PDB file of C-alpha atoms and ligand atoms in Angstrom:
ATOM      1  CA  MET N1276     105.332 107.421  75.313  1.00 89.00           C
ATOM      2  CA  ASP N1277     108.973 109.399  73.799  1.00 85.00           C
ATOM      3  CA  LEU N1278     111.683 107.036  75.408  1.00 82.00           C
ATOM      4  CA  THR N1279     109.552 103.784  73.930  1.00 83.00           C
ATOM      5  CA  ARG N1280     109.597 105.496  70.385  1.00 83.00           C
ATOM      6  CA  ALA N1281     113.186 106.390  70.838  1.00 80.00           C
ATOM      7  CA  ALA N1282     113.979 102.693  71.719  1.00 81.00           C
ATOM      8  CA  ARG N1283     111.365 100.713  69.370  1.00 76.00           C
ATOM      9  CA  PRO N1284     109.232 102.623  66.757  1.00 76.00           C
ATOM     10  CA  GLU N1285     107.269  99.589  65.488  1.00 89.00           C
ATOM     11  CA  VAL N1286     104.763  99.688  68.416  1.00 94.00           C
ATOM     12  CA  ARG N1287     102.061  97.866  67.185  1.00 97.00           C
ATOM     13  CA  MET N1288      99.902  96.394  70.129  1.00 98.00           C
ATOM     14  CA  VAL N1289     100.172  97.720  73.417  1.00 98.00           C
ATOM     15  CA  LEU N1290      98.694  96.540  76.898  1.00 98.00           C
ATOM     16  CA  ASP N1291      97.487  98.932  79.699  1.00 98.00           C
ATOM     17  CA  ALA N1292      97.333  96.431  82.833  1.00 98.00           C
ATOM     18  CA  ALA N1293      94.967  97.820  85.602  1.00 98.00           C
ATOM     19  CA  SER N1294      94.000 100.613  82.903  1.00 98.00           C
ATOM     20  CA  GLY N1295      91.009 102.396  84.544  1.00 98.00           C
ATOM     21  CA  PRO N1296      89.245 105.125  83.016  1.00 98.00           C
ATOM     22  CA  GLY N1297      91.800 104.543  80.153  1.00 98.00           C
ATOM     23  CA  GLY N1298      94.037 107.527  79.757  1.00 98.00           C
ATOM     24  CA  PHE N1299      97.244 106.053  79.465  1.00 97.00           C
ATOM     25  CA  LEU N1300      96.071 103.881  77.291  1.00 98.00           C
ATOM     26  CA  ALA N1301      94.587 107.096  75.131  1.00 98.00           C
ATOM     27  CA  THR N1302      98.083 108.566  75.533  1.00 97.00           C
ATOM     28  CA  ALA N1303     100.174 105.432  74.247  1.00 97.00           C
ATOM     29  CA  LEU N1304      97.409 105.108  71.058  1.00 97.00           C
ATOM     30  CA  ASP N1305      98.008 108.720  70.301  1.00 97.00           C
ATOM     31  CA  ALA N1306     101.528 108.365  70.327  1.00 95.00           C
ATOM     32  CA  PHE N1307     101.399 105.022  68.257  1.00 96.00           C
ATOM     33  CA  PRO N1308      99.233 105.780  65.528  1.00 96.00           C
ATOM     34  CA  GLU N1309      99.046 102.257  64.212  1.00 96.00           C
ATOM     35  CA  ALA N1310      98.843 100.421  67.139  1.00 97.00           C
ATOM     36  CA  ARG N1311      95.872  98.529  68.369  1.00 98.00           C
ATOM     37  CA  GLY N1312      95.290  98.671  72.358  1.00 98.00           C
ATOM     38  CA  VAL N1313      94.084  95.932  75.255  1.00 98.00           C
ATOM     39  CA  TRP N1314      92.430  97.830  77.685  1.00 98.00           C
ATOM     40  CA  PHE N1315      92.632  95.055  81.027  1.00 98.00           C
ATOM     41  CA  ASP N1316      91.188  95.823  84.678  1.00 98.00           C
ATOM     42  CA  VAL N1317      89.223  94.044  87.416  1.00 98.00           C
ATOM     43  CA  SER N1318      86.097  96.636  87.507  1.00 98.00           C
ATOM     44  CA  THR N1319      83.247  96.417  85.455  1.00 98.00           C
ATOM     45  CA  THR N1320      82.553  99.978  86.289  1.00 98.00           C
ATOM     46  CA  MET N1321      85.787 100.988  85.525  1.00 98.00           C
ATOM     47  CA  MET N1322      85.550  99.206  81.835  1.00 98.00           C
ATOM     48  CA  ASP N1323      82.271 101.696  81.417  1.00 98.00           C
ATOM     49  CA  GLU N1324      83.851 104.196  81.691  1.00 98.00           C
ATOM     50  CA  ALA N1325      86.891 103.249  80.171  1.00 98.00           C
ATOM     51  CA  LYS N1326      84.885 102.561  76.940  1.00 98.00           C
ATOM     52  CA  ALA N1327      83.339 106.424  76.972  1.00 98.00           C
ATOM     53  CA  ASN N1328      86.297 107.487  76.939  1.00 98.00           C
ATOM     54  CA  LEU N1329      87.839 105.675  74.538  1.00 98.00           C
ATOM     55  CA  GLU N1330      85.100 105.468  72.179  1.00 98.00           C
ATOM     56  CA  ARG N1331      86.734 107.833  69.369  1.00 98.00           C
ATOM     57  CA  PHE N1332      89.318 104.888  69.178  1.00 98.00           C
ATOM     58  CA  GLY N1333      87.102 102.599  67.881  1.00 97.00           C
ATOM     59  CA  GLY N1334      87.951  98.826  66.984  1.00 97.00           C
ATOM     60  CA  ARG N1335      91.400  99.583  68.299  1.00 98.00           C
ATOM     61  CA  VAL N1336      90.758  98.966  71.611  1.00 98.00           C
ATOM     62  CA  GLU N1337      89.468  95.384  73.045  1.00 98.00           C
ATOM     63  CA  TYR N1338      88.484  95.544  76.866  1.00 98.00           C
ATOM     64  CA  ARG N1339      89.576  92.372  79.036  1.00 98.00           C
ATOM     65  CA  ILE N1340      87.998  92.328  82.369  1.00 98.00           C
ATOM     66  CA  GLY N1341      90.947  90.498  84.943  1.00 98.00           C
ATOM     67  CA  ASP N1342      93.422  90.472  88.032  1.00 98.00           C
ATOM     68  CA  LEU N1343      96.474  91.754  87.744  1.00 98.00           C
ATOM     69  CA  VAL N1344      97.735  88.511  89.317  1.00 97.00           C
ATOM     70  CA  ASN N1345      96.513  86.880  86.207  1.00 98.00           C
ATOM     71  CA  ILE N1346      97.587  89.376  83.716  1.00 98.00           C
ATOM     72  CA  GLY N1347      98.707  86.361  81.505  1.00 98.00           C
ATOM     73  CA  GLU N1348      94.936  86.012  80.486  1.00 97.00           C
ATOM     74  CA  ALA N1349      95.469  89.516  78.619  1.00 98.00           C
ATOM     75  CA  GLY N1350      96.628  88.134  75.789  1.00 98.00           C
ATOM     76  CA  GLU N1351      98.667  85.587  73.776  1.00 97.00           C
ATOM     77  CA  LEU N1352     102.639  84.981  74.831  1.00 97.00           C
ATOM     78  CA  GLY N1353     104.887  87.596  72.802  1.00 96.00           C
ATOM     79  CA  SER N1354     102.194  89.312  71.229  1.00 97.00           C
ATOM     80  CA  PHE N1355     102.694  92.792  72.737  1.00 98.00           C
ATOM     81  CA  ASP N1356     105.516  95.655  72.029  1.00 97.00           C
ATOM     82  CA  LEU N1357     104.853  97.508  74.866  1.00 97.00           C
ATOM     83  CA  ILE N1358     102.818  96.803  78.374  1.00 98.00           C
ATOM     84  CA  THR N1359     101.799 100.198  80.622  1.00 98.00           C
ATOM     85  CA  SER N1360     101.015 100.121  84.115  1.00 98.00           C
ATOM     86  CA  SER N1361      99.890 102.925  86.177  1.00 98.00           C
ATOM     87  CA  ARG N1362      98.811 103.812  90.044  1.00 96.00           C
ATOM     88  CA  ALA N1363      98.165 100.079  90.617  1.00 97.00           C
ATOM     89  CA  THR N1364     100.964  97.930  91.797  1.00 97.00           C
ATOM     90  CA  HIS N1365     100.926  99.493  95.052  1.00 94.00           C
ATOM     91  CA  HIS N1366      97.951  97.399  95.751  1.00 93.00           C
ATOM     92  CA  LEU N1367     100.154  93.704  94.884  1.00 96.00           C
ATOM     93  CA  ALA N1368     102.583  92.141  97.861  1.00 95.00           C
ATOM     94  CA  VAL N1369     105.940  91.102  96.395  1.00 95.00           C
ATOM     95  CA  PRO N1370     104.657  87.407  95.304  1.00 96.00           C
ATOM     96  CA  ASP N1371     101.858  88.872  93.968  1.00 97.00           C
ATOM     97  CA  LEU N1372     103.858  90.991  92.389  1.00 97.00           C
ATOM     98  CA  THR N1373     106.828  89.360  90.925  1.00 97.00           C
ATOM     99  CA  ARG N1374     103.994  86.981  89.464  1.00 97.00           C
ATOM    100  CA  PHE N1375     102.332  89.966  87.616  1.00 98.00           C
ATOM    101  CA  TYR N1376     106.325  90.888  86.352  1.00 98.00           C
ATOM    102  CA  GLN N1377     106.715  87.150  85.551  1.00 97.00           C
ATOM    103  CA  GLN N1378     103.265  87.083  83.357  1.00 98.00           C
ATOM    104  CA  THR N1379     104.480  90.713  81.830  1.00 98.00           C
ATOM    105  CA  ALA N1380     107.617  89.282  80.298  1.00 97.00           C
ATOM    106  CA  GLY N1381     105.837  86.594  78.965  1.00 97.00           C
ATOM    107  CA  LEU N1382     103.409  88.936  77.107  1.00 98.00           C
ATOM    108  CA  LEU N1383     105.968  90.665  75.577  1.00 97.00           C
ATOM    109  CA  ALA N1384     107.236  90.215  72.420  1.00 96.00           C
ATOM    110  CA  SER N1385     111.350  90.134  72.129  1.00 94.00           C
ATOM    111  CA  ASN N1386     112.728  93.609  73.145  1.00 93.00           C
ATOM    112  CA  GLY N1387     109.232  94.839  73.818  1.00 96.00           C
ATOM    113  CA  TRP N1388     109.094  97.618  76.503  1.00 96.00           C
ATOM    114  CA  PHE N1389     107.362  97.391  79.430  1.00 98.00           C
ATOM    115  CA  ALA N1390     106.689 100.908  81.703  1.00 98.00           C
ATOM    116  CA  ASN N1391     105.330 101.345  85.514  1.00 98.00           C
ATOM    117  CA  VAL N1392     103.897 104.925  86.826  1.00 97.00           C
ATOM    118  CA  ASP N1393     103.310 104.234  90.857  1.00 96.00           C
ATOM    119  CA  SER N1394     104.024 104.882  94.143  1.00 91.00           C
ATOM    120  CA  MET N1395     107.529 102.910  95.038  1.00 87.00           C
ATOM    121  CA  SER N1396     109.570 104.814  97.115  1.00 77.00           C
ATOM    122  CA  GLU N1397     112.020 103.000  99.449  1.00 81.00           C
ATOM    123  CA  GLY N1398     110.943 102.160 103.204  1.00 78.00           C
ATOM    124  CA  GLY N1399     112.067 103.456 106.262  1.00 80.00           C
ATOM    125  CA  PRO N1400     112.313 107.380 106.712  1.00 86.00           C
ATOM    126  CA  TRP N1401     112.768 108.358 103.387  1.00 84.00           C
ATOM    127  CA  ARG N1402     109.348 107.477 102.661  1.00 83.00           C
ATOM    128  CA  GLN N1403     107.960 109.514 105.334  1.00 86.00           C
ATOM    129  CA  ARG N1404     110.269 112.126 104.189  1.00 86.00           C
ATOM    130  CA  LEU N1405     109.003 112.251 100.583  1.00 84.00           C
ATOM    131  CA  ARG N1406     105.296 111.993 101.970  1.00 85.00           C
ATOM    132  CA  ASP N1407     105.502 114.950 104.209  1.00 87.00           C
ATOM    133  CA  VAL N1408     107.374 117.211 101.548  1.00 86.00           C
ATOM    134  CA  ARG N1409     105.106 116.278  98.933  1.00 87.00           C
ATOM    135  CA  ALA N1410     101.934 116.918 101.559  1.00 88.00           C
ATOM    136  CA  ASP N1411     103.308 120.264 102.729  1.00 86.00           C
ATOM    137  CA  TYR N1412     103.618 120.908  98.627  1.00 87.00           C
ATOM    138  CA  ARG N1413      99.947 120.027  98.245  1.00 87.00           C
ATOM    139  CA  VAL N1414      98.662 122.309 101.179  1.00 87.00           C
ATOM    140  CA  ALA N1415     100.570 124.958  99.607  1.00 88.00           C
ATOM    141  CA  ALA N1416      99.074 124.393  96.291  1.00 87.00           C
ATOM    142  CA  GLY N1417      95.626 124.504  97.770  1.00 85.00           C
ATOM    143  CA  ALA N1418      94.712 120.449  96.926  1.00 85.00           C
ATOM    144  CA  ALA N1419      93.520 117.674  98.967  1.00 76.00           C
ATOM    145  CA  ASP N1420      96.715 115.636 100.952  1.00 70.00           C
ATOM    146  CA  GLN N1421      93.962 112.531 101.522  1.00 71.00           C
ATOM    147  CA  PRO N1422      93.984 109.028 100.473  1.00 67.00           C
ATOM    148  CA  THR N1423      91.723 108.810  97.105  1.00 67.00           C
ATOM    149  CA  HIS N1424      91.327 104.399  98.437  1.00 66.00           C
ATOM    150  CA  PRO N1425      92.243 102.338 100.966  1.00 68.00           C
ATOM    151  CA  GLN N1426      95.964 100.946 101.055  1.00 64.00           C
ATOM    152  CA  ILE N1427      95.667  97.661 102.583  1.00 62.00           C
ATOM    153  CA  ASN N1428      98.868  96.750 102.434  1.00 72.00           C
ATOM    154  CA  VAL N1429     102.208  97.749 102.622  1.00 77.00           C
ATOM    155  CA  SER N1430     103.323  98.952  99.126  1.00 87.00           C
ATOM    156  CA  PRO N1431     106.541  97.214  97.649  1.00 93.00           C
ATOM    157  CA  LYS N1432     109.582  99.019  97.952  1.00 93.00           C
ATOM    158  CA  MET N1433     111.281 100.291  94.952  1.00 93.00           C
ATOM    159  CA  SER N1434     114.229  97.806  95.424  1.00 95.00           C
ATOM    160  CA  GLU N1435     111.278  95.222  95.436  1.00 96.00           C
ATOM    161  CA  HIS N1436     110.147  96.029  92.135  1.00 97.00           C
ATOM    162  CA  PHE N1437     113.404  96.273  91.031  1.00 97.00           C
ATOM    163  CA  ALA N1438     114.340  92.664  92.222  1.00 97.00           C
ATOM    164  CA  ALA N1439     111.139  91.279  90.672  1.00 97.00           C
ATOM    165  CA  LEU N1440     111.807  92.787  87.154  1.00 97.00           C
ATOM    166  CA  ARG N1441     115.404  91.205  87.276  1.00 97.00           C
ATOM    167  CA  ALA N1442     113.858  87.753  88.653  1.00 95.00           C
ATOM    168  CA  ALA N1443     110.960  87.906  85.656  1.00 95.00           C
ATOM    169  CA  GLY N1444     113.981  88.452  83.191  1.00 95.00           C
ATOM    170  CA  PHE N1445     114.065  91.921  82.609  1.00 97.00           C
ATOM    171  CA  THR N1446     117.095  94.111  81.665  1.00 96.00           C
ATOM    172  CA  GLU N1447     117.756  97.695  81.415  1.00 95.00           C
ATOM    173  CA  ILE N1448     115.682  98.725  84.238  1.00 97.00           C
ATOM    174  CA  GLU N1449     115.904 102.007  85.214  1.00 97.00           C
ATOM    175  CA  LEU N1450     114.160 104.593  86.723  1.00 96.00           C
ATOM    176  CA  VAL N1451     113.569 107.093  84.413  1.00 96.00           C
ATOM    177  CA  TRP N1452     111.561 110.006  86.582  1.00 95.00           C
ATOM    178  CA  ARG N1453     110.456 110.501  89.993  1.00 92.00           C
ATOM    179  CA  VAL N1454     108.739 113.055  92.498  1.00 89.00           C
ATOM    180  CA  PHE N1455     108.157 112.446  96.016  1.00 87.00           C
ATOM    181  CA  VAL N1456     107.276 108.697  96.383  1.00 87.00           C
ATOM    182  CA  THR N1457     105.877 108.173  92.549  1.00 91.00           C
ATOM    183  CA  GLY N1458     108.194 106.461  90.359  1.00 94.00           C
ATOM    184  CA  LEU N1459     108.317 105.581  86.655  1.00 96.00           C
ATOM    185  CA  VAL N1460     110.318 102.240  86.302  1.00 97.00           C
ATOM    186  CA  MET N1461     110.934 101.398  82.375  1.00 97.00           C
ATOM    187  CA  ALA N1462     112.164  97.662  81.821  1.00 97.00           C
ATOM    188  CA  ARG N1463     112.828  95.672  78.578  1.00 96.00           C
ATOM    189  CA  LYS N1464     112.688  92.144  77.516  1.00 93.00           C
ATOM    190  CA  ILE N1465     115.526  91.824  75.524  1.00 84.00           C
ATOM    191  CA  ASP N1466     115.997  89.266  72.779  1.00 70.00           C
ATOM    192  CA  PRO N1467     119.537  87.471  74.595  1.00 60.00           C
ATOM    193  CA  LYS N1468     120.829  87.111  71.197  1.00 63.00           C
ATOM    194  CA  GLU N1469     121.159  91.047  70.754  1.00 59.00           C
ATOM    195  CA  PHE N1470     122.361  90.986  74.692  1.00 50.00           C
ATOM    196  CA  VAL N1471     125.676  93.195  74.828  1.00 49.00           C
ATOM    197  CA  ARG N1472     127.576  92.848  77.579  1.00 46.00           C
TER     198      ARG N1472
HETATM  199  C1  LIG J 730      93.937 104.838  90.966  1.00 84.94           C
HETATM  200  S1  LIG J 730      93.543 103.420  89.186  1.00 84.94           S
HETATM  201  C2  LIG J 730      94.806 103.903  88.111  1.00 84.94           C
HETATM  202  C3  LIG J 730      93.783 103.821  86.916  1.00 84.94           C
HETATM  203  C4  LIG J 730      94.842 104.297  85.716  1.00 84.94           C
HETATM  204  N1  LIG J 730      95.777 103.157  85.812  1.00 84.94           N
HETATM  205  C5  LIG J 730      95.363 105.885  85.987  1.00 84.94           C
HETATM  206  O1  LIG J 730      96.535 105.695  86.479  1.00 84.94           O
HETATM  207  O2  LIG J 730      94.314 106.380  85.615  1.00 84.94           O
HETATM  208  C6  LIG J 730      93.837 101.633  89.908  1.00 84.94           C
HETATM  209  C7  LIG J 730      93.034 100.860  89.050  1.00 84.94           C
HETATM  210  O3  LIG J 730      93.383  99.647  89.164  1.00 84.94           O
HETATM  211  C8  LIG J 730      92.645  98.559  89.473  1.00 84.94           C
HETATM  212  N2  LIG J 730      93.103  97.235  89.828  1.00 84.94           N
HETATM  213  C9  LIG J 730      93.361  97.533  91.447  1.00 84.94           C
HETATM  214  N3  LIG J 730      93.617  96.378  91.324  1.00 84.94           N
HETATM  215  C10 LIG J 730      93.657  95.459  90.602  1.00 84.94           C
HETATM  216  C11 LIG J 730      94.048  94.025  90.144  1.00 84.94           C
HETATM  217  N4  LIG J 730      94.585  93.245  91.397  1.00 84.94           N
HETATM  218  N5  LIG J 730      94.256  93.306  89.050  1.00 84.94           N
HETATM  219  C12 LIG J 730      93.472  94.304  88.055  1.00 84.94           C
HETATM  220  N6  LIG J 730      93.006  95.619  88.092  1.00 84.94           N
HETATM  221  C13 LIG J 730      93.320  96.308  89.224  1.00 84.94           C
HETATM  222  C14 LIG J 730      91.636  99.167  89.834  1.00 84.94           C
HETATM  223  O4  LIG J 730      90.057  98.903  89.355  1.00 84.94           O
HETATM  224  C15 LIG J 730      91.281 101.065  89.136  1.00 84.94           C
HETATM  225  O5  LIG J 730      91.250 100.662  87.831  1.00 84.94           O
END
C-alpha cells in the first residue's frame, strides 16, 4: 500500500480479486480512506465471511461473485485505480492467467496499479529448495507445513507471470518482495502519453 500511495496517492476505487475473507481489501480501504472497494470472489461462503469482516466499511464495499477468468465482470473498463489479488492466481493455468491479466489491465484506469502476492517461484530445483527450507523454518516455529487446499494444476512460474503481464500491456513490472516461494509483483498500466523510454 505504501508503494501504491507513493506512486498514486489519489486512489478512489480498489478491486480485490479472489478476495476471500477480505483482509487485503480492508488493508487497502484503511490505507486509502477516500476509496471505495469491490470484493470479488467465486465463493458465496467467502462472501458471507467477508461481509462480516468488512462490516465497518459499510457502503464503501460492493460484493460481486465471479470467476477470475471473467474478472472483467467486476466493473467498468478503466474504473479502478488499484487492483489487488492475493494467494489465488496459482490456481490458474497459464492461458487463464494471461486472460486474467488482460482483463485486469482493461479494468484499470490509466496509470493505475496492479499488485499480486502469490506462490510464484521459478520451477525446477529452486522451487523444491525454497519449499524445503520453508518447511524447515515452519517446523522450527512449531507451525504445520501442510497445504491448506489441494493444488490440481502446476502453478505458473514467476517468468510466466511476468510474460503474461507484459502480454497484457503492463509496464514497470517488478518483484517488490519475496519470501521463499511467495512473491509480490507490482505492475502499472501506464498511459502511453506518459511513457518515458
Ligand atoms: C487462499 S484464499 C485467499 C483469499 C484472500 N485473497 C487472502 O489472501 O486472504 C483463495 C481465494 O480464492 C478464491 N478463488 C479461487 N479460485 C478462484 C477463481 N477461479 N475465481 C475467483 N475466486 C477464486 C477462493 O474462493 C478463495 O476465497
